[in-house]
């Protein structure tokens, strides 16, 4: 009684002091608008690797030892020999370009009229400096084909800037269309969208207090928040319509509607928030990023529904009443009769499908890395094949014999393009004749320099140092000395990228795509051989290594999040119903929807981004179970005065409009993003959520009533005991 009184008093304050609340929200929205522009968006998925990740540790060591760098592959067609070398010089002369690798007589770089240059930039992949270098290359050469992580990041950034406004506009049109069809007033959709818009602004603005948010969270956060929380507005509005029949004053009606809506609306939101917060426990920290932001968004929506919407509705009550219209009515009594009549065929068929889906769920193709299609990259790979670079960091105290044995093993592999290590490039020792041919000396001159150094063979850096010392003392050798000093500078730069203070860096080029079974298998073999051959500590770094690490832990991660979500939601539903059997039915029906959604992905043959699978699990279990809760509550209430056949139809009649409004909005938001977004990971995630929501609606509308109908005695017995 005391709790109800407190809610009533709080509701009175919210409704009667609505002008003060409007002012508070106006100030908050202005501040959050500033916060939105100060929110840092992170595009580097390696930042979300677990703290104990070998790849993350390797990347930290590489940054400390060799500094930040990034690579851009640039290819030209139809250059003659003079132009080929000139392009290399032009690229190397650009600001912040550390080095340009191009070997004219090597098929790795020159093949069938195609010239490929590997440009190293002295800044990390996601920096403005790297982007400026890329822009300079594209502005300078209209005929350049470019690929690499810097290019992918630029394409992704540009696509989000271009895609999101269009997607948002179309999503808003779709949502308004749904609301106009299903709402009882022409004004209600504007009120609903306005309040949710405020909640979205608050959520996005408060993201500025976080260190950063991922590009995926930034892209889908607002639309998912809208889709996940619109039904709270509808639930409050429906209760307000009921209370208006009892009270002449619309303020009193809203006070009572709000007081009576806190429990059901909060219960509905808790399942969604709990489902999203399960993401926080992922090892891969993108889950924490998305879970916190999305759960915060749902909470912000809940607060706006409780504190802002009541005042807005009361303020515009007269306009709402004047704009009343006929809304779409969907009679479900006949459908429920047909469902119960065909139950003997429907239920076994569903059980077979769910069983088959459970068996096949692990067959879904999962993607971890590729988030964008780059046509330039595809063309370059068609010309030169795959150049999948993997880096090995090993202690500089490592035995030279062990390193040589490992390189020999690598070079024997058919799937290795090349191996570049100091020991087999700049560290190779040459005879006087070989050195003379390399640098254009007379062999006799080279022999003199070798004799002066007291060595029979020399590495290139050693020879350049010795030759420069001699030429500095030789009159008339200025041109040759300048040439050697320029070569020395280039070699010093390359040496600094191979030899560190504690670790050396080896570059291994593989003939595999960045991800997939073949790539991950090859990386595993490289790691195993290094563990067997090298004596000291070593780390592998690269996209494929990161993908393999994620792939190795993915099933465990997915199973953990699935189990955590199911248990957490099950507990919430039990606290709602205080009935184990009915709660178990609801959870089982929605989890079956997840399995069926995964089966659809398996049968379609699509490669699904890993975060899509995990998000679908959490969002479907947290959000669409509300539809089942709504129907079950209505059934229990109807069952108190009707037999089970009548109760099934009446309960679905009371539930279907809310279920369709909420689900169609979520499907509309996600499907719009899925169809229009050019960024693969986001597109796949939203498409799968839309598909999963549709499956959940079908299960709740056609399967859940049948199960409740068939288990009526047990369910009603539980609630009778509770009563």
XYZ file of C-alpha atoms in Angstrom:
723
model
C 0.000 0.000 0.000
C 2.826 2.350 0.959
C 4.649 1.608 -2.314
C 1.502 2.439 -4.319
C 1.056 5.690 -2.370
C 4.639 6.709 -3.051
C 4.211 6.020 -6.775
C 1.031 8.099 -6.761
C 2.789 11.036 -5.098
C 5.723 10.815 -7.489
C 3.326 10.647 -10.440
C 1.554 13.790 -9.182
C 4.866 15.669 -9.074
C 5.778 14.545 -12.611
C 2.414 15.556 -14.072
C 1.791 18.784 -12.151
C 5.379 20.082 -12.330
C 5.705 19.264 -16.011
C 6.834 22.742 -17.067
C 9.874 22.539 -14.789
C 10.611 19.073 -16.203
C 10.373 20.462 -19.755
C 12.967 23.117 -18.888
C 15.299 20.527 -17.346
C 15.063 18.333 -20.430
C 15.603 21.308 -22.766
C 18.841 22.204 -20.965
C 19.926 18.549 -20.922
C 19.309 18.165 -24.666
C 21.368 21.290 -25.448
C 24.265 20.018 -23.312
C 24.037 16.560 -24.881
C 24.027 18.063 -28.370
C 27.449 19.497 -27.496
C 28.456 16.119 -26.084
C 27.557 14.326 -29.327
C 30.166 16.330 -31.232
C 32.769 15.577 -28.546
C 32.210 11.834 -28.540
C 35.252 9.883 -29.717
C 34.473 7.147 -32.252
C 36.911 4.244 -32.442
C 37.419 2.304 -35.685
C 40.277 0.106 -34.442
C 38.786 -3.234 -33.423
C 42.130 -4.382 -31.978
C 41.471 -1.983 -29.090
C 38.790 -4.409 -27.904
C 41.027 -7.469 -27.688
C 41.149 -9.070 -24.206
C 43.932 -7.930 -21.879
C 45.538 -11.379 -22.033
C 45.480 -11.434 -25.844
C 48.802 -12.481 -27.398
C 48.032 -10.293 -30.422
C 47.370 -7.260 -28.229
C 50.611 -7.823 -26.318
C 52.485 -8.168 -29.600
C 50.988 -4.945 -30.956
C 52.005 -3.063 -27.819
C 55.569 -4.378 -28.109
C 55.680 -3.532 -31.817
C 54.528 0.020 -31.133
C 57.145 0.462 -28.401
C 59.948 -1.053 -30.486
C 59.233 0.333 -33.939
C 56.790 3.181 -33.459
C 53.413 3.575 -35.126
C 53.164 2.831 -38.816
C 50.600 1.828 -41.403
C 50.655 0.491 -44.944
C 48.951 1.431 -48.199
C 49.204 -0.754 -51.287
C 49.199 1.324 -54.485
C 48.969 -0.190 -57.969
C 49.220 1.343 -61.451
C 48.611 -0.181 -64.886
C 50.617 0.327 -68.063
C 53.657 2.203 -66.765
C 56.872 1.996 -68.771
C 60.181 1.280 -67.011
C 61.049 4.939 -66.533
C 57.588 5.770 -65.144
C 57.736 2.814 -62.771
C 60.835 4.143 -60.998
C 59.582 7.723 -61.164
C 56.343 6.758 -59.368
C 58.393 5.124 -56.621
C 60.393 8.339 -56.160
C 57.223 10.478 -56.172
C 55.499 8.320 -53.584
C 58.607 8.268 -51.378
C 58.826 12.086 -51.544
C 55.330 12.589 -50.057
C 55.114 13.940 -46.515
C 55.019 11.302 -43.751
C 55.860 8.449 -46.140
C 58.451 6.344 -44.382
C 59.376 4.030 -47.240
C 58.173 2.689 -50.576
C 58.980 -0.902 -51.519
C 59.082 -1.672 -55.246
C 61.412 -4.056 -57.090
C 61.233 -3.670 -60.837
C 62.388 -7.169 -61.785
C 60.360 -8.988 -59.124
C 56.927 -10.453 -60.026
C 55.753 -9.619 -56.537
C 55.790 -5.954 -57.590
C 55.818 -5.947 -61.408
C 53.634 -8.366 -63.356
C 51.779 -8.304 -66.694
C 51.916 -4.519 -66.953
C 50.814 -3.984 -63.331
C 53.115 -2.101 -60.922
C 52.542 -2.568 -57.170
C 54.081 -0.340 -54.496
C 54.000 -0.948 -50.741
C 53.881 2.462 -49.070
C 54.680 2.648 -45.349
C 53.339 5.703 -43.500
C 54.914 6.924 -40.250
C 51.584 7.026 -38.389
C 49.025 4.495 -37.238
C 46.228 3.231 -39.472
C 43.468 5.333 -37.893
C 45.338 8.651 -37.693
C 44.637 11.837 -39.621
C 48.201 11.658 -40.930
C 47.614 8.325 -42.667
C 44.363 9.634 -44.126
C 46.166 12.701 -45.494
C 48.750 10.489 -47.208
C 45.958 8.423 -48.780
C 44.140 11.556 -49.925
C 47.369 12.883 -51.419
C 47.902 9.665 -53.381
C 44.330 9.656 -54.697
C 44.431 13.371 -55.549
C 47.769 13.033 -57.344
C 47.013 9.901 -59.366
C 43.639 9.347 -60.987
C 44.807 5.946 -62.212
C 45.872 4.582 -58.807
C 44.292 1.493 -57.225
C 44.649 1.510 -53.429
C 44.073 -1.049 -50.695
C 45.035 -1.781 -47.107
C 43.753 -1.006 -43.622
C 44.136 2.753 -44.127
C 41.942 2.545 -47.222
C 39.359 0.351 -45.481
C 39.148 2.826 -42.609
C 38.700 5.728 -45.011
C 35.968 3.896 -46.937
C 34.217 2.968 -43.709
C 34.327 6.518 -42.335
C 33.082 8.009 -45.603
C 30.325 5.402 -45.948
C 29.021 6.039 -42.428
C 28.928 9.779 -43.066
C 27.064 9.153 -46.316
C 24.845 6.251 -45.240
C 23.628 7.234 -41.770
C 21.619 10.375 -42.662
C 19.829 8.540 -45.491
C 19.167 5.498 -43.307
C 17.905 7.658 -40.438
C 15.536 9.557 -42.746
C 14.077 6.405 -44.312
C 13.821 4.667 -40.915
C 11.900 7.644 -39.513
C 9.507 7.556 -42.488
C 8.972 3.806 -42.016
C 8.343 4.208 -38.281
C 5.910 7.083 -38.758
C 4.040 4.984 -41.321
C 3.724 2.098 -38.851
C 2.601 4.400 -36.041
C 0.055 6.216 -38.230
C -1.495 2.872 -39.148
C -1.589 1.450 -35.623
C -2.062 4.506 -33.368
C -5.466 5.922 -32.413
C -4.508 9.543 -33.119
C -2.637 11.404 -35.848
C -0.712 13.330 -33.177
C 0.458 10.384 -31.062
C 3.258 9.317 -33.459
C 4.843 12.782 -33.255
C 4.680 12.729 -29.462
C 6.165 9.237 -29.271
C 8.959 10.035 -31.701
C 9.695 13.344 -29.979
C 10.128 11.746 -26.561
C 12.251 8.902 -27.909
C 14.256 11.484 -29.860
C 15.056 13.268 -26.606
C 16.132 9.941 -25.056
C 18.372 9.211 -28.041
C 19.973 12.668 -27.781
C 20.623 12.119 -24.057
C 22.169 8.725 -24.701
C 24.383 9.891 -27.547
C 25.446 12.998 -25.645
C 26.398 11.115 -22.485
C 28.607 8.836 -24.606
C 31.090 11.715 -24.449
C 31.838 10.653 -20.858
C 33.074 7.286 -22.144
C 36.692 6.949 -23.390
C 35.300 6.110 -26.835
C 32.563 4.132 -28.536
C 33.017 1.788 -31.474
C 31.873 2.732 -34.956
C 29.363 -0.142 -34.791
C 27.824 1.175 -31.574
C 27.684 4.694 -33.012
C 26.044 3.443 -36.209
C 23.300 1.248 -34.768
C 22.844 2.630 -31.247
C 20.205 5.259 -31.996
C 18.075 3.072 -34.284
C 18.223 0.082 -31.935
C 17.311 2.309 -28.990
C 14.314 3.565 -30.929
C 13.242 0.075 -31.943
C 13.761 -1.469 -28.513
C 11.945 1.119 -26.420
C 9.037 2.490 -28.480
C 6.613 0.023 -26.916
C 7.042 1.679 -23.487
C 5.309 4.791 -24.859
C 2.506 2.680 -26.289
C 2.009 0.815 -22.994
C 1.687 4.097 -21.054
C -0.650 5.575 -23.668
C -2.907 2.514 -23.599
C -3.152 2.741 -19.806
C -3.897 6.472 -20.062
C -6.784 5.731 -22.434
C -8.215 3.279 -19.879
C -7.856 5.736 -16.971
C -9.547 8.546 -18.920
C -12.751 6.509 -18.832
C -12.633 6.669 -15.022
C -11.529 10.265 -14.421
C -12.914 13.503 -15.863
C -9.604 15.313 -15.352
C -6.914 14.324 -17.823
C -4.270 15.187 -15.193
C -5.800 12.723 -12.727
C -6.074 10.127 -15.479
C -2.376 10.484 -16.306
C -1.345 10.405 -12.632
C -3.115 7.091 -12.183
C -1.969 5.775 -15.565
C 1.655 6.563 -14.687
C 1.427 5.058 -11.203
C -0.120 1.879 -12.616
C 2.338 1.661 -15.542
C 5.591 1.831 -13.601
C 5.611 -1.874 -12.732
C 4.703 -3.368 -16.149
C 6.824 -0.910 -18.162
C 9.788 -1.342 -15.810
C 9.401 -5.105 -15.977
C 9.380 -4.952 -19.761
C 12.504 -2.767 -19.874
C 14.419 -4.825 -17.316
C 14.460 -7.883 -19.573
C 15.852 -5.759 -22.405
C 18.476 -4.090 -20.202
C 19.529 -7.393 -18.632
C 19.848 -9.004 -22.062
C 22.036 -6.143 -23.299
C 24.186 -6.088 -20.163
C 25.080 -9.729 -20.787
C 27.306 -8.339 -23.567
C 29.455 -6.662 -20.905
C 30.833 -10.045 -19.850
C 32.314 -10.835 -23.270
C 36.106 -11.257 -23.323
C 36.196 -9.274 -26.545
C 35.513 -5.781 -25.203
C 33.338 -4.652 -28.102
C 30.603 -6.366 -26.076
C 31.191 -4.060 -23.136
C 31.126 -1.075 -25.484
C 27.829 -2.031 -27.137
C 26.219 -3.435 -23.988
C 26.803 -0.317 -21.889
C 25.703 2.143 -24.576
C 22.587 0.206 -25.649
C 21.508 -0.594 -22.071
C 22.060 3.061 -21.149
C 19.933 4.034 -24.130
C 17.029 1.831 -23.056
C 17.293 3.248 -19.536
C 17.261 6.805 -20.914
C 14.147 5.938 -22.921
C 12.515 4.529 -19.804
C 13.244 7.724 -17.850
C 11.828 9.881 -20.657
C 8.665 7.768 -20.821
C 8.161 8.121 -17.063
C 9.087 11.784 -16.648
C 8.718 13.572 -20.002
C 5.963 11.770 -21.917
C 3.224 12.169 -19.237
C 3.612 15.957 -19.240
C 3.696 16.140 -23.035
C 0.556 13.989 -23.367
C -1.346 16.043 -20.777
C -0.245 19.292 -22.430
C -1.420 18.183 -25.867
C -4.426 16.154 -24.697
C -6.978 18.335 -26.486
C -5.075 18.133 -29.774
C -4.766 14.357 -29.374
C -8.508 14.065 -28.825
C -9.327 16.236 -31.826
C -7.071 14.153 -34.066
C -8.624 10.803 -33.106
C -8.944 8.338 -35.974
C -9.727 4.731 -36.641
C -6.699 2.548 -36.108
C -6.071 -0.813 -37.679
C -7.824 -3.590 -35.812
C -6.576 -7.156 -36.184
C -9.096 -9.765 -34.962
C -7.214 -12.853 -33.775
C -10.007 -15.009 -32.334
C -10.433 -17.034 -35.531
C -6.670 -17.387 -35.981
C -6.285 -18.719 -32.427
C -9.088 -21.213 -33.010
C -7.292 -22.485 -36.102
C -3.981 -22.673 -34.206
C -5.458 -24.748 -31.403
C -7.277 -26.963 -33.905
C -4.073 -27.674 -35.859
C -1.976 -28.016 -32.725
C -1.315 -31.734 -33.258
C 0.460 -30.872 -36.531
C 1.992 -27.500 -35.647
C 3.772 -28.420 -32.421
C 5.631 -31.541 -33.700
C 6.681 -29.616 -36.826
C 8.041 -26.760 -34.716
C 9.887 -29.185 -32.429
C 11.514 -30.860 -35.444
C 12.557 -27.495 -36.900
C 13.959 -26.304 -33.562
C 15.805 -29.597 -33.044
C 17.315 -29.402 -36.519
C 18.215 -25.734 -35.924
C 19.973 -26.646 -32.674
C 22.027 -29.330 -34.424
C 22.978 -27.001 -37.297
C 23.632 -23.835 -35.266
C 27.393 -24.391 -35.196
C 27.511 -24.663 -39.005
C 26.916 -20.957 -39.533
C 29.792 -19.226 -41.333
C 31.201 -16.582 -39.019
C 33.214 -13.552 -40.142
C 35.497 -11.543 -37.866
C 37.528 -9.113 -39.956
C 36.087 -8.133 -43.307
C 33.700 -5.259 -42.799
C 33.905 -3.652 -46.223
C 34.134 -4.588 -49.903
C 36.905 -2.649 -51.632
C 36.787 -3.074 -55.415
C 40.360 -1.760 -55.737
C 41.608 -4.451 -53.383
C 39.782 -7.134 -55.348
C 41.392 -5.915 -58.575
C 44.875 -5.821 -57.024
C 44.432 -9.346 -55.661
C 43.259 -10.561 -59.074
C 46.472 -9.161 -60.594
C 49.007 -10.234 -57.963
C 47.214 -12.753 -55.776
C 46.748 -12.432 -52.017
C 49.440 -10.630 -50.024
C 48.335 -11.362 -46.466
C 51.064 -9.976 -44.248
C 51.707 -11.486 -40.852
C 54.386 -10.109 -38.536
C 56.559 -12.137 -36.178
C 58.281 -10.396 -33.262
C 61.102 -12.414 -31.725
C 63.799 -11.650 -29.178
C 66.982 -10.213 -30.684
C 68.885 -12.670 -28.505
C 67.319 -15.529 -30.475
C 69.750 -18.061 -31.930
C 70.599 -17.139 -35.579
C 70.424 -20.837 -36.437
C 66.889 -21.097 -35.054
C 65.776 -18.032 -37.042
C 67.418 -19.420 -40.198
C 65.703 -22.795 -39.709
C 62.339 -21.120 -39.274
C 62.806 -18.998 -42.408
C 63.864 -22.087 -44.359
C 60.707 -23.899 -43.217
C 58.568 -20.901 -44.254
C 60.154 -20.592 -47.694
C 59.394 -24.228 -48.446
C 55.663 -23.642 -47.958
C 53.563 -23.262 -51.104
C 51.310 -20.689 -49.444
C 54.131 -18.283 -48.515
C 54.847 -15.471 -50.989
C 57.904 -14.115 -49.236
C 59.731 -13.839 -45.926
C 61.500 -10.607 -45.057
C 63.826 -10.628 -42.074
C 67.028 -8.726 -41.442
C 68.938 -11.993 -41.579
C 67.811 -12.808 -45.135
C 67.743 -9.250 -46.541
C 70.007 -6.516 -45.205
C 71.826 -8.965 -42.968
C 72.967 -11.211 -45.850
C 76.763 -11.248 -46.368
C 78.126 -10.752 -49.893
C 81.467 -11.307 -51.628
C 83.359 -8.394 -53.215
C 82.104 -9.392 -56.672
C 78.458 -9.453 -55.524
C 78.776 -6.111 -53.762
C 80.487 -4.516 -56.774
C 77.653 -5.644 -59.065
C 75.054 -4.338 -56.620
C 76.483 -0.823 -56.280
C 78.287 -0.304 -59.588
C 81.841 -0.502 -58.289
C 84.794 -2.102 -59.992
C 85.435 -5.451 -58.361
C 89.011 -4.380 -57.629
C 87.723 -1.325 -55.750
C 85.399 -3.497 -53.720
C 88.241 -5.888 -52.903
C 90.328 -3.002 -51.582
C 87.505 -1.914 -49.276
C 87.012 -5.485 -48.066
C 90.758 -5.777 -47.417
C 90.779 -2.512 -45.455
C 87.961 -3.816 -43.259
C 89.672 -7.149 -42.781
C 86.563 -9.096 -43.851
C 86.016 -11.629 -46.608
C 82.292 -10.954 -46.801
C 80.160 -8.005 -45.752
C 76.508 -7.155 -45.331
C 75.167 -4.255 -47.336
C 75.112 -1.845 -44.338
C 78.694 -2.829 -43.440
C 79.902 -2.222 -46.980
C 78.162 1.128 -47.279
C 79.736 2.270 -44.040
C 83.217 1.114 -45.158
C 82.816 2.558 -48.676
C 81.603 5.919 -47.368
C 84.640 6.150 -45.062
C 86.977 5.538 -48.006
C 85.208 7.922 -50.406
C 85.203 10.718 -47.834
C 89.010 10.641 -48.082
C 89.050 10.333 -51.889
C 89.018 13.618 -53.905
C 86.507 13.771 -56.788
C 84.199 11.112 -55.292
C 81.465 13.492 -54.160
C 78.782 12.134 -56.534
C 79.479 8.531 -55.615
C 79.586 9.437 -51.922
C 76.201 11.195 -52.153
C 74.743 8.127 -53.853
C 76.056 5.841 -51.123
C 74.864 8.142 -48.349
C 71.350 8.206 -49.847
C 71.412 4.405 -49.991
C 72.738 4.319 -46.429
C 69.856 6.516 -45.236
C 67.276 4.263 -46.895
C 68.898 1.131 -45.480
C 69.070 2.656 -42.002
C 65.347 3.372 -42.175
C 64.613 -0.197 -43.255
C 66.949 -1.567 -40.594
C 65.127 0.415 -37.903
C 61.910 -1.304 -39.009
C 63.467 -4.770 -38.644
C 65.752 -4.505 -35.618
C 64.471 -3.181 -32.296
C 66.042 -2.717 -28.907
C 64.672 -6.047 -27.633
C 62.718 -7.583 -30.500
C 63.318 -8.108 -34.213
C 60.479 -8.053 -36.737
C 59.936 -10.574 -39.528
C 57.331 -9.995 -42.264
C 55.642 -13.107 -43.695
C 53.408 -12.772 -46.766
C 50.774 -15.512 -47.178
C 48.722 -16.459 -50.249
C 45.464 -16.551 -48.272
C 42.562 -14.235 -47.634
C 42.694 -12.458 -44.301
C 40.183 -14.872 -42.758
C 38.705 -18.285 -43.332
C 39.560 -21.880 -42.506
C 42.637 -21.976 -44.774
C 44.034 -18.748 -43.416
C 43.423 -19.625 -39.766
C 44.865 -23.105 -40.306
C 48.013 -21.635 -41.891
C 48.433 -19.152 -39.049
C 48.078 -21.996 -36.555
C 50.840 -23.943 -38.324
C 53.108 -20.870 -38.335
C 52.550 -20.399 -34.612
C 53.153 -24.095 -33.803
C 56.381 -24.214 -35.835
C 57.644 -21.016 -34.204
C 56.912 -22.469 -30.767
C 58.923 -25.586 -31.685
C 61.825 -23.790 -33.412
C 62.392 -20.510 -31.601
C 63.728 -20.572 -28.079
C 62.779 -17.126 -26.815
C 59.508 -15.240 -26.349
C 57.784 -14.334 -29.601
C 54.508 -12.854 -30.805
C 52.538 -12.932 -34.042
C 50.678 -9.801 -35.157
C 48.324 -9.210 -38.072
C 44.688 -9.267 -39.135
C 44.668 -13.023 -39.709
C 46.285 -13.679 -36.333
C 43.673 -11.513 -34.639
C 40.928 -13.282 -36.603
C 42.250 -16.699 -35.581
C 42.416 -15.662 -31.938
C 38.822 -14.458 -32.082
C 37.710 -17.576 -33.958
C 39.374 -19.891 -31.420
C 37.406 -18.341 -28.560
C 34.179 -17.531 -30.388
C 32.135 -20.663 -29.655
C 33.053 -20.476 -25.993
C 32.186 -16.763 -25.987
C 28.840 -17.305 -27.731
C 27.870 -20.211 -25.471
C 28.812 -18.198 -22.381
C 26.806 -15.138 -23.436
C 23.881 -17.361 -24.450
C 23.857 -19.158 -21.109
C 24.283 -15.940 -19.146
C 21.469 -14.239 -21.079
C 19.089 -17.181 -20.688
C 19.734 -17.489 -16.948
C 19.451 -13.735 -16.321
C 16.233 -13.371 -18.355
C 14.796 -16.532 -16.781
C 15.358 -15.043 -13.317
C 13.722 -11.760 -14.347
C 10.706 -13.566 -15.805
C 10.360 -15.746 -12.697
C 10.362 -12.603 -10.548
C 7.661 -11.204 -12.838
C 5.386 -14.282 -12.844
C 6.609 -16.122 -9.738
C 5.928 -19.261 -11.757
C 8.779 -21.482 -12.936
C 6.867 -23.447 -15.578
C 5.413 -20.457 -17.425
C 8.753 -18.657 -17.265
C 10.514 -21.686 -18.726
C 8.013 -21.807 -21.608
C 8.622 -18.157 -22.470
C 12.402 -18.489 -22.402
C 12.280 -21.724 -24.428
C 10.081 -20.151 -27.132
C 12.346 -17.115 -27.582
C 15.541 -19.191 -27.460
C 14.011 -21.423 -30.133
C 13.545 -18.272 -32.221
C 17.275 -17.595 -31.911
C 18.090 -21.145 -33.097
C 15.700 -20.841 -36.055
C 17.197 -17.465 -37.012
C 20.661 -19.015 -36.993
C 19.368 -21.901 -39.120
C 18.081 -19.411 -41.694
C 21.586 -17.922 -41.877
C 23.088 -21.422 -42.278
C 20.706 -22.373 -45.089
C 21.225 -19.044 -46.855
C 24.983 -19.663 -46.960
C 25.776 -16.152 -45.749
C 28.876 -15.373 -43.715
C 27.609 -13.631 -40.589
C 29.684 -11.183 -38.580
C 30.404 -12.627 -35.138
C 28.939 -9.649 -33.267
C 25.655 -10.131 -35.156
C 25.218 -13.623 -33.703
C 25.906 -12.453 -30.162
C 23.770 -9.309 -30.465
C 20.854 -11.275 -31.894
C 21.005 -13.610 -28.899
C 20.968 -10.765 -26.375
C 18.481 -8.479 -28.139
C 15.960 -11.160 -29.062
C 16.030 -12.722 -25.642
C 15.860 -9.369 -23.880
C 13.412 -7.504 -26.105
C 11.093 -9.937 -27.857
C 10.393 -11.945 -24.724
C 8.318 -8.900 -23.742
C 5.808 -9.945 -26.397
C 5.486 -13.327 -24.723
C 5.156 -11.751 -21.282
C 2.411 -9.446 -22.540
C 0.413 -12.295 -24.071
C 0.870 -14.582 -21.047
C -0.261 -11.863 -18.615
C -3.352 -11.173 -20.730
C -4.112 -14.893 -20.971
C -3.913 -15.354 -17.198
C -6.241 -12.393 -16.685
C -8.726 -13.638 -19.308
C -8.551 -17.181 -17.946
C -9.997 -16.050 -14.630
C -13.383 -15.412 -16.294
C -13.295 -17.584 -19.447
C -12.443 -21.088 -20.561
C -9.088 -21.626 -22.218
C -10.401 -21.468 -25.817
C -12.007 -18.081 -25.260
C -9.036 -16.866 -23.188
C -6.531 -17.641 -25.951
C -8.427 -15.555 -28.518
C -9.193 -12.689 -26.147
C -5.600 -12.541 -24.870
C -4.186 -12.371 -28.388
C -6.753 -9.721 -29.377
C -5.490 -7.606 -26.466
C -1.839 -8.256 -27.272
C -1.496 -8.269 -31.048
C -1.545 -4.515 -31.623
C 1.226 -3.814 -29.131
C 3.248 -6.788 -30.378
C 2.983 -5.685 -34.002
C 3.678 -2.014 -33.281
C 6.802 -2.763 -31.263
C 8.115 -5.538 -33.498
C 7.426 -3.754 -36.795
C 9.294 -0.687 -35.557
C 12.296 -2.817 -34.526
C 12.150 -4.719 -37.826
C 11.726 -1.470 -39.773
C 14.754 0.173 -38.126
C 16.972 -2.875 -38.560
C 15.832 -3.820 -42.051
C 16.342 -0.274 -43.321
C 19.879 -0.274 -41.951
C 20.548 -3.803 -43.194
C 19.469 -3.021 -46.755
C 21.065 0.416 -47.108
C 24.247 0.213 -45.041
C 27.332 -0.501 -47.167
C 29.395 -1.496 -44.123
C 29.107 -5.284 -43.912
C 29.306 -5.896 -40.164
C 26.586 -3.347 -39.401
C 24.423 -4.461 -42.318
C 24.614 -8.134 -41.320
C 23.954 -7.380 -37.660
C 20.825 -5.337 -38.368
C 19.515 -7.740 -41.026
C 19.871 -10.650 -38.638
C 18.100 -8.780 -35.817
C 15.242 -7.959 -38.220
C 15.009 -11.607 -39.266
C 15.184 -12.798 -35.659
C 12.490 -10.379 -34.541
C 10.172 -11.605 -37.301
C 10.796 -15.214 -36.260
C 10.129 -14.322 -32.605
C 6.824 -12.670 -33.519
C 5.728 -15.769 -35.431
C 6.684 -17.964 -32.475
C 4.899 -15.727 -29.950
C 1.746 -15.345 -32.048
C 1.374 -18.934 -33.245
C 3.460 -21.271 -31.068
C 3.374 -19.736 -27.581
C -0.468 -19.648 -27.447
C -0.545 -23.292 -28.494
C 1.926 -24.328 -25.771
C 0.061 -22.269 -23.151
C -3.214 -23.796 -24.326
C -1.897 -27.354 -24.099
C -0.290 -26.813 -20.677
C -3.165 -24.737 -19.319
C -3.834 -26.830 -16.229
C -0.246 -26.691 -15.013
C 0.112 -22.960 -15.724
C -3.202 -22.001 -14.138
C -2.458 -24.225 -11.152
C 0.758 -22.314 -10.516
C -0.985 -18.955 -10.633
C -3.831 -20.215 -8.486
C -1.324 -21.226 -5.816
C 0.343 -17.825 -6.097
C -2.986 -16.102 -5.700
